[in-house]
XYZ file of C-alpha atoms in Angstrom:
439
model
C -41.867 4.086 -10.272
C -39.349 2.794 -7.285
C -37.646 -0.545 -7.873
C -38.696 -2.843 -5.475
C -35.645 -4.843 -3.511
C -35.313 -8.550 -3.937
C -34.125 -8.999 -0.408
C -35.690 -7.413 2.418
C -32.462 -5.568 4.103
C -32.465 -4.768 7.780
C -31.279 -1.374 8.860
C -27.628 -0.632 9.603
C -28.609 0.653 12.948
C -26.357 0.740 15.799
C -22.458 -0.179 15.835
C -20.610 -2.388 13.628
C -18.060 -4.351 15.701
C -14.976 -5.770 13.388
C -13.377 -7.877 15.162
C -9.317 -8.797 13.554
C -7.288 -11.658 14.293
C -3.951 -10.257 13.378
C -2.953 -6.593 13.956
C -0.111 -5.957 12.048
C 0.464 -3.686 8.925
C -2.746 -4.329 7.429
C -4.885 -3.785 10.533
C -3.000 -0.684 11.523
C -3.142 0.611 8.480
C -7.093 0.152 8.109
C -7.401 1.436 11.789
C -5.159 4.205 11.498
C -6.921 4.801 7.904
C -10.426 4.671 9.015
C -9.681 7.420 12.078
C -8.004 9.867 9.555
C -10.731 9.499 7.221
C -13.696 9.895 9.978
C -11.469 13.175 11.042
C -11.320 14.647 7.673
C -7.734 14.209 7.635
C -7.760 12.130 4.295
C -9.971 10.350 1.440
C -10.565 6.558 1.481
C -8.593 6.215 -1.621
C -8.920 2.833 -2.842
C -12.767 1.960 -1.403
C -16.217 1.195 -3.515
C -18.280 1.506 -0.392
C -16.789 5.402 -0.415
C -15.900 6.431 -3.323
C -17.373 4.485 -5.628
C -20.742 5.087 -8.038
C -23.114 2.435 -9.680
C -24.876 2.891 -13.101
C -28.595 2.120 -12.543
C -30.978 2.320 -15.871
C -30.149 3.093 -19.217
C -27.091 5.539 -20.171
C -29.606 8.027 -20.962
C -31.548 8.242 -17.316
C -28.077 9.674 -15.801
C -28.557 7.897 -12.554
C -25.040 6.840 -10.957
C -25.547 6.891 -7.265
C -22.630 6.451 -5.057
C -22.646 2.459 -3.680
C -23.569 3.903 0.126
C -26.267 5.559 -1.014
C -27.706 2.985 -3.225
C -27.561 -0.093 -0.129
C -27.110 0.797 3.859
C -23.813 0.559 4.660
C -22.729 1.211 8.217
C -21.268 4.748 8.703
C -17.604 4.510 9.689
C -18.296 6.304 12.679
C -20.283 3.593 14.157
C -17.305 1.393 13.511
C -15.698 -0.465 16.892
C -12.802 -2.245 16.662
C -10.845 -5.210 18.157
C -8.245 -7.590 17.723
C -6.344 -10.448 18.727
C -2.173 -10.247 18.400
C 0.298 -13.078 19.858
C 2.618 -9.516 20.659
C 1.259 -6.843 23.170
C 1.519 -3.402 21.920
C -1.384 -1.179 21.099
C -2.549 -0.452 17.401
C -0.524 3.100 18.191
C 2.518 0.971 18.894
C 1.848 -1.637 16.180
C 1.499 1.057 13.667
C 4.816 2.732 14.292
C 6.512 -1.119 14.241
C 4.875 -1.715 11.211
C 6.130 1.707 9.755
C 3.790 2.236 7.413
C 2.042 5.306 7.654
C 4.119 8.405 8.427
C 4.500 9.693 12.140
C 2.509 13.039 11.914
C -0.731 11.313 11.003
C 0.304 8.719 13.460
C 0.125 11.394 16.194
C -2.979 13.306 15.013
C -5.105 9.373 15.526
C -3.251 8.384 18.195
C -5.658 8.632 20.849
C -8.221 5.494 19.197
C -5.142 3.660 18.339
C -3.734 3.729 21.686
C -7.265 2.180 23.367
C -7.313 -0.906 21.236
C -5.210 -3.363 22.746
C -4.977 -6.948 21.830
C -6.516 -10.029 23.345
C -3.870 -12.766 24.037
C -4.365 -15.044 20.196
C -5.045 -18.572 19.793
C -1.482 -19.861 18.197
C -0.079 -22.914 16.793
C 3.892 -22.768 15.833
C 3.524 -25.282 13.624
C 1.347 -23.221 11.578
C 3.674 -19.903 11.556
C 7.334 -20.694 12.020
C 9.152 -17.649 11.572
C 7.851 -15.601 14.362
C 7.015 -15.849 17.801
C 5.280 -13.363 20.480
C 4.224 -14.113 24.115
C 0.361 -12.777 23.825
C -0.687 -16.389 24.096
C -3.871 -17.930 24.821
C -3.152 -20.279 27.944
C -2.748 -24.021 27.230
C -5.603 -26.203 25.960
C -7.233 -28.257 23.958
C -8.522 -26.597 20.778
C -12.054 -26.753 21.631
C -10.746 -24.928 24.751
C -9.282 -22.486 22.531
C -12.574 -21.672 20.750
C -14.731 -21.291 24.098
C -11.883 -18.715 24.967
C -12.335 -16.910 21.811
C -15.800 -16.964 21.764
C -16.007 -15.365 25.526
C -14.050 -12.703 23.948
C -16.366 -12.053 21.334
C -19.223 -11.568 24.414
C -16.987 -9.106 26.248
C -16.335 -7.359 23.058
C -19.561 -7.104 22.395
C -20.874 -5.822 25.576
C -17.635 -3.728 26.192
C -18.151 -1.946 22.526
C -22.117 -1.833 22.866
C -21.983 -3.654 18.957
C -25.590 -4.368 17.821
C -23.624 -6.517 15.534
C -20.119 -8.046 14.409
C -17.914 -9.113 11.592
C -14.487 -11.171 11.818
C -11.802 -10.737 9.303
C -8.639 -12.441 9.555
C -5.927 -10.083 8.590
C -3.096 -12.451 10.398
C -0.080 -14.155 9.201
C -0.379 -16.720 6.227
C -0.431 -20.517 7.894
C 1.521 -22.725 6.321
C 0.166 -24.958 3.351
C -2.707 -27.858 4.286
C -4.963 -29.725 2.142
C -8.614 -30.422 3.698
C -8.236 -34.007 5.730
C -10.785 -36.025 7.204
C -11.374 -33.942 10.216
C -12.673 -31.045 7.272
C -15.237 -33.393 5.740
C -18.405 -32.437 8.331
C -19.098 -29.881 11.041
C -19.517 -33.448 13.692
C -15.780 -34.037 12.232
C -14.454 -30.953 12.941
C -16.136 -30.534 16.346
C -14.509 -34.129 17.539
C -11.430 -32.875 15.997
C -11.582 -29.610 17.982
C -12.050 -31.677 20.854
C -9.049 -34.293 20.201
C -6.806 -31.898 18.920
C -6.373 -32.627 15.554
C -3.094 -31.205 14.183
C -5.181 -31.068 11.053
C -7.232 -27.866 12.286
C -4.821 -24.643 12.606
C -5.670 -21.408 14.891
C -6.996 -19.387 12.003
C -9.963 -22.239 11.556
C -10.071 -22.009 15.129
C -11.037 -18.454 15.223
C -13.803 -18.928 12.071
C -15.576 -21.704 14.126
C -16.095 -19.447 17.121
C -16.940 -16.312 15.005
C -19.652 -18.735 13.206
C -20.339 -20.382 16.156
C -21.385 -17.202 18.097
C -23.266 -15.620 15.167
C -20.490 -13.453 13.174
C -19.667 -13.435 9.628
C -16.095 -14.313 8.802
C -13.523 -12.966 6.373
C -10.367 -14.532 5.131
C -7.843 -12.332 3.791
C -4.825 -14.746 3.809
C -3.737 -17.874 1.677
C -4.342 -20.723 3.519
C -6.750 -23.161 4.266
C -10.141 -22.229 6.308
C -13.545 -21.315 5.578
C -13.120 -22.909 2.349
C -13.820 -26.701 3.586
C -16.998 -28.644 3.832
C -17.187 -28.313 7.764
C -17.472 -24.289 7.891
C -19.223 -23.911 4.713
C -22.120 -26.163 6.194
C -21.812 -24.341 9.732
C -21.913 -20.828 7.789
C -25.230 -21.841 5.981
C -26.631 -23.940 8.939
C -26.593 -20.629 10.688
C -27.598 -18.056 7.875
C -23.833 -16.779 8.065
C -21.946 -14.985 5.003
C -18.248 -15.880 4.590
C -16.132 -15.216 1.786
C -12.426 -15.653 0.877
C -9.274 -15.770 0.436
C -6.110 -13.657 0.531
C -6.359 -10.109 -0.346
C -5.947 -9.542 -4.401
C -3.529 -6.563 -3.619
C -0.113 -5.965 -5.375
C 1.253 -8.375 -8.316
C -1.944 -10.131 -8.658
C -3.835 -7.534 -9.109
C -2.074 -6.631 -12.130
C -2.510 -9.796 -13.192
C -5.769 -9.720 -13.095
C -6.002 -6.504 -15.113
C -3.417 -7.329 -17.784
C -3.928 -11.498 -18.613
C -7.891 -10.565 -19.263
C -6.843 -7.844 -21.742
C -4.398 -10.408 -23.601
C -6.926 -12.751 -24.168
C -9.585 -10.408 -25.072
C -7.046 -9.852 -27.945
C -6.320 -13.590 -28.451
C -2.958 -13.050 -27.648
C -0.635 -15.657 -26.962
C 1.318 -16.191 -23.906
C 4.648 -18.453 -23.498
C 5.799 -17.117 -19.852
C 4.992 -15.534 -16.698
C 7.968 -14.661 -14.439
C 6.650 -12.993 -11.479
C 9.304 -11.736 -8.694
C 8.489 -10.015 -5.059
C 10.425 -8.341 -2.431
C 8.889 -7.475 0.855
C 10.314 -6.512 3.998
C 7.362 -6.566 6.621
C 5.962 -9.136 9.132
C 4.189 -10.785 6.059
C 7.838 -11.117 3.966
C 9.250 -12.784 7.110
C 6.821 -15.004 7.183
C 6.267 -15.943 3.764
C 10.429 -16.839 3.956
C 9.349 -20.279 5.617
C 8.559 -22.655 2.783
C 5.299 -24.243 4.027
C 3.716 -20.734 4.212
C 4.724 -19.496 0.832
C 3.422 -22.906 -0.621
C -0.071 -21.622 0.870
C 0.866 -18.095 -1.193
C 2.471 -19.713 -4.147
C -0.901 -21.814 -4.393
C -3.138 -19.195 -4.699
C -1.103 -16.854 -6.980
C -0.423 -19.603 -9.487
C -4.219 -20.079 -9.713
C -5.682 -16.664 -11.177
C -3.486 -16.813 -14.288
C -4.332 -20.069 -15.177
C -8.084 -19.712 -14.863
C -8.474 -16.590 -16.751
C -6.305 -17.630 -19.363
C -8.275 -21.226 -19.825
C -5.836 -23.529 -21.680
C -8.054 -26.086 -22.315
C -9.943 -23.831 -24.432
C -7.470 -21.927 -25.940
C -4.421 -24.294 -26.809
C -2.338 -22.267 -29.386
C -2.471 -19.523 -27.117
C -1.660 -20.631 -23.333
C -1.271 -24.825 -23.152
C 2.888 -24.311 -23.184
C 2.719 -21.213 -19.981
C 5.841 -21.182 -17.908
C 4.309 -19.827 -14.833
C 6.549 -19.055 -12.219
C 6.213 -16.730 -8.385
C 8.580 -16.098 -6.350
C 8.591 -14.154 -3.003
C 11.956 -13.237 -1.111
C 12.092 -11.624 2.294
C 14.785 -8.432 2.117
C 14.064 -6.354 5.012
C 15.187 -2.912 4.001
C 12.303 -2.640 1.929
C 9.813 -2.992 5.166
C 5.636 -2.533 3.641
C 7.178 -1.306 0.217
C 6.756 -4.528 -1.587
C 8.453 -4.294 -5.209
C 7.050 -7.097 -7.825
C 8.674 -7.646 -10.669
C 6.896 -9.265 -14.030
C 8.089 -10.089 -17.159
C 5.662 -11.473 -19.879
C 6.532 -13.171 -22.780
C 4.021 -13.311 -25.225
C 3.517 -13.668 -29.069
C 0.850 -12.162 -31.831
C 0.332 -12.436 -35.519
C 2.078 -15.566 -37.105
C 3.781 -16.013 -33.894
C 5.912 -13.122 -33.428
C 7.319 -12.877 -29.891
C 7.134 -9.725 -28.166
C 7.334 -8.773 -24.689
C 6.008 -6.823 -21.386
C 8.039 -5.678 -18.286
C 6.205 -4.742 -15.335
C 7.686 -2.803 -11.892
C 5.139 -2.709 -9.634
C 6.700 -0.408 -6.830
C 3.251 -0.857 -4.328
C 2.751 -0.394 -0.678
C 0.900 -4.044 0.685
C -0.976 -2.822 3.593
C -2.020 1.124 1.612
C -3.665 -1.595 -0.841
C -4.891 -3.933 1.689
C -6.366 -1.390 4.104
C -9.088 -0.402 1.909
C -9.958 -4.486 0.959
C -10.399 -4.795 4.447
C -12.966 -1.960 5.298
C -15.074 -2.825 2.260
C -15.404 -6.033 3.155
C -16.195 -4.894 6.670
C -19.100 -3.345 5.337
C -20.743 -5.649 2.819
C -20.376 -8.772 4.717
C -22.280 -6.750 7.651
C -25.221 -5.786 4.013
C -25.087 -9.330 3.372
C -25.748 -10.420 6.827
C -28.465 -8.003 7.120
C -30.016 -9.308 3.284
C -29.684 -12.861 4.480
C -27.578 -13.698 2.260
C -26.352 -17.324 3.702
C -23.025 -18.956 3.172
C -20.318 -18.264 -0.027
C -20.305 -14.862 -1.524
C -18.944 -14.981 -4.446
C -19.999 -11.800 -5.635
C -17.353 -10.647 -2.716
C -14.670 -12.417 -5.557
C -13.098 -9.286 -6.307
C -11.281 -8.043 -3.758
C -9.482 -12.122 -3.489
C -6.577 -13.612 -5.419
C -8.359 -16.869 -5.059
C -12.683 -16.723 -4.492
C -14.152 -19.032 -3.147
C -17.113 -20.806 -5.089
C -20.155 -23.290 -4.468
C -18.221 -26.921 -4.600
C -17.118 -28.260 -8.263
C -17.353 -24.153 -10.025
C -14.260 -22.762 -10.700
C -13.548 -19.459 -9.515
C -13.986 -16.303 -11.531
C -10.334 -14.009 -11.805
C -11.430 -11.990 -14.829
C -10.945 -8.267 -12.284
C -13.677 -6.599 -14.562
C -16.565 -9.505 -14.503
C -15.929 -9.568 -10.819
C -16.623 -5.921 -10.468
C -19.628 -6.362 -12.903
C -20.705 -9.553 -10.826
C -20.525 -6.971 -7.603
C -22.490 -4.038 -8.608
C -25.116 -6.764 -10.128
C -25.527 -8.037 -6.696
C -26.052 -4.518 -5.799
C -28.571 -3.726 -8.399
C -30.428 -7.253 -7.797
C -30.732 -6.485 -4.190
C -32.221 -3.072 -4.766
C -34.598 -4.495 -7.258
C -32.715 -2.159 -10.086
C -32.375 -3.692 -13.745
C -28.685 -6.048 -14.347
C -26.220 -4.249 -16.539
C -25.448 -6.040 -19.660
C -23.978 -3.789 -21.887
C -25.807 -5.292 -25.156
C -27.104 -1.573 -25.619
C -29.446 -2.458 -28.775
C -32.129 -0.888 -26.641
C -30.634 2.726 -28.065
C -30.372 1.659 -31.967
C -33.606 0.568 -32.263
């Protein structure tokens, strides 16, 4: 007998429109990758809405489904794209600048890269220091700023012929900012808007107008913005998902893999070193102090949760935890993160683990981005209002309903993901208790 769905989901009919403030490595890279991909030119190495199956039943039925054909997901080639960059070139130009992805695949997408070109961005320099561009919104308050964005998200529409849209910030980190006043209420933050508060940057700029004119929004950087009262009460208000923030991508996603597997073996832990190096647009940024604070904050924070102190003193109260990021240039997208973990066992006994990490950033980001692409545009079309946490894994730091601390744990994420999937297509949650086959 069919399952029968929890939540009534509307068809993925017509184009997707993703709209990207930002369109640097990451953006390029997900553009560049999703062209190759819908040309047969490559896989989509790295994706769950792809390439990835789900377990429905017992072992013994044998169902595992891919992901897109268990929910309706939108098919990449009703994908549209556009973006907002404070420098002009096209995604064809910004892709060779970024120097990611190597020129002969550049050429053979170069026609879809060359017709996006960016709209002028909404920019505050006291927000991102170390770079500048002259694709500039023109002066104005920042309410002004939001009615400008949110014109561009009718032309879009009606220039793409998008039945629907999704926003995803994949733009500089801002520097750091905890939530003031102006954060407390959506009335708050729309006087603030109004009387330019230096309190609310561009990148909460954009998420007002994308909520504002009916999109979902995305944040896959550090720093503060859908994650204060204001936008989380506009987001439900209007039956909008959001989710955040900052891509889980190199160094903390090893994190994530290894710290769970030392404490599933009650091991101890006395010290965390964790080196970067980065050459790219997001290195030279992150070389300004306030904006590493707002990457420092959220890399600190998975460790620390996963490894609970407070429940497990003899194992991880005394944790030297330390990040650091340095900007060296000749190593461009090829971020190298260093780790070294100094932990102890039985009756004490130190021992130690080294990690290089020799990654790409945006070849691990690009793929983050299009999934999320997709199930924030299932979620929208379930209904599903507000916070998705179930979106957690693909974040170094989730966001959660107020006063619940965030799940790291990589592998409970994933399980909390494909639950949501089962749940939504009325399939049976995966527990793994198994006593149903020794009975």
């Amino acid at each position: 007998m069919p399952a029968q769905d929890n939540v009534r989901i509307a068809p993925a009919d017509g184009k997707l429109g993703v709209l990207i403030p930002g369109m640097g490595a990451v953006t390029t890279t997900f553009i560049a990758g999703v062209e190759a991909v819908k040309r047969g030119l490559a896989k989509p190495i790295g994706s769950l809405t792809q390439l990835s199956t789900i377990r429905l039943g017992k072992r013994t039925e044998g169902r595992t489904p891919l992901i897109k054909d268990l929910v309706p997901l939108t098919p990449l080639e009703d994908l549209v794209i556009g973006a907002w960059d404070i420098f002009q070139e096209n995604a064809y130009e910004a892709a060779q600048l970024a120097g990611v992805l190597e020129k002969t695949l550049l050429e053979q997408v170069r026609a879809p890269l060359e017709a996006i070109r960016p709209m002028p961005a909404v920019f505050d320099q006291e927000y991102v220091k170390r770079i500048h561009g002259p694709n500039l919104k023109p002066k104005g308050s920042k309410m002004e700023h939001a009615e400008m964005l949110m014109d561009d998200i009718r032309k879009f529409r009606k220039s793409s012929g998008a039945s629907r849209l999704v926003m995803i910030w994949c733009g500089s980190t801002e520097v750091f900012h905890k939530p003031a006043p102006v954060h407390a209420s959506l009335k708050n933050f729309e006087c603030g808007l109004k009387n330019n508060d230096p309190e609310i940057s561009p990148s909460q700029i954009y998420a007002y107008a994308a909520l504002k004119s009916g999109v979902p929004y995305a944040n896959g950087a550090p720093h503060l913005t859908t994650d204060t009262p204001a936008l989380v009460e506009m987001a439900r208000e209007r039956s909008l998902p959001i989710c955040g923030k900052d891509f889980k991508t190199g160094q903390t996603f090893m994190k994530t893999l290894i710290a769970p597997g030392l404490k599933s073996r009650m091991l101890g832990v006395s010290g965390w070193f964790s080196t970067n190096i980065l050459g790219n647009r997001d290195g030279e940024v992150l070389d300004d102090p306030g904006s590493f604070k707002s990457k420092e904050e959220s890399k600190l924070s998975a460790l620390e949760q996963i490894l609970q102190a407070e429940l497990y003193p003899d194992l991880y109260k005394d944790v030297y935890h330390k990040v650091r990021i340095n900007y060296y240039p000749p190593r461009g997208d090829a971020k190298e993160g260093w780790d070294n973990i100094d932990i102890f066992g039985w009756l004490g006994y130190p021992m130690q683990i080294k990690i290089d990490f020799l990654c790409r950033d945006s070849i691990l980001a690009a793929p983050l981005v299009l999934d999320l692409v997709l199930f924030m545009d299932l979620a929208q079309r379930a209904g599903m209002r507000g916070v998705q946490e179930w979106l957690s894994f693909y974040f170094k730091a989730p966001m959660t309903a107020p006063g619940l601390y965030p799940e790291h744990d990589i592998f409970i994420q994933l399980m909390k993901l494909k639950n949501t999937l089962r749940w939504m297509r009325g399939e049976t949650l995966i527990t793994h208790l198994g006593l149903e086959y020794y009975d």
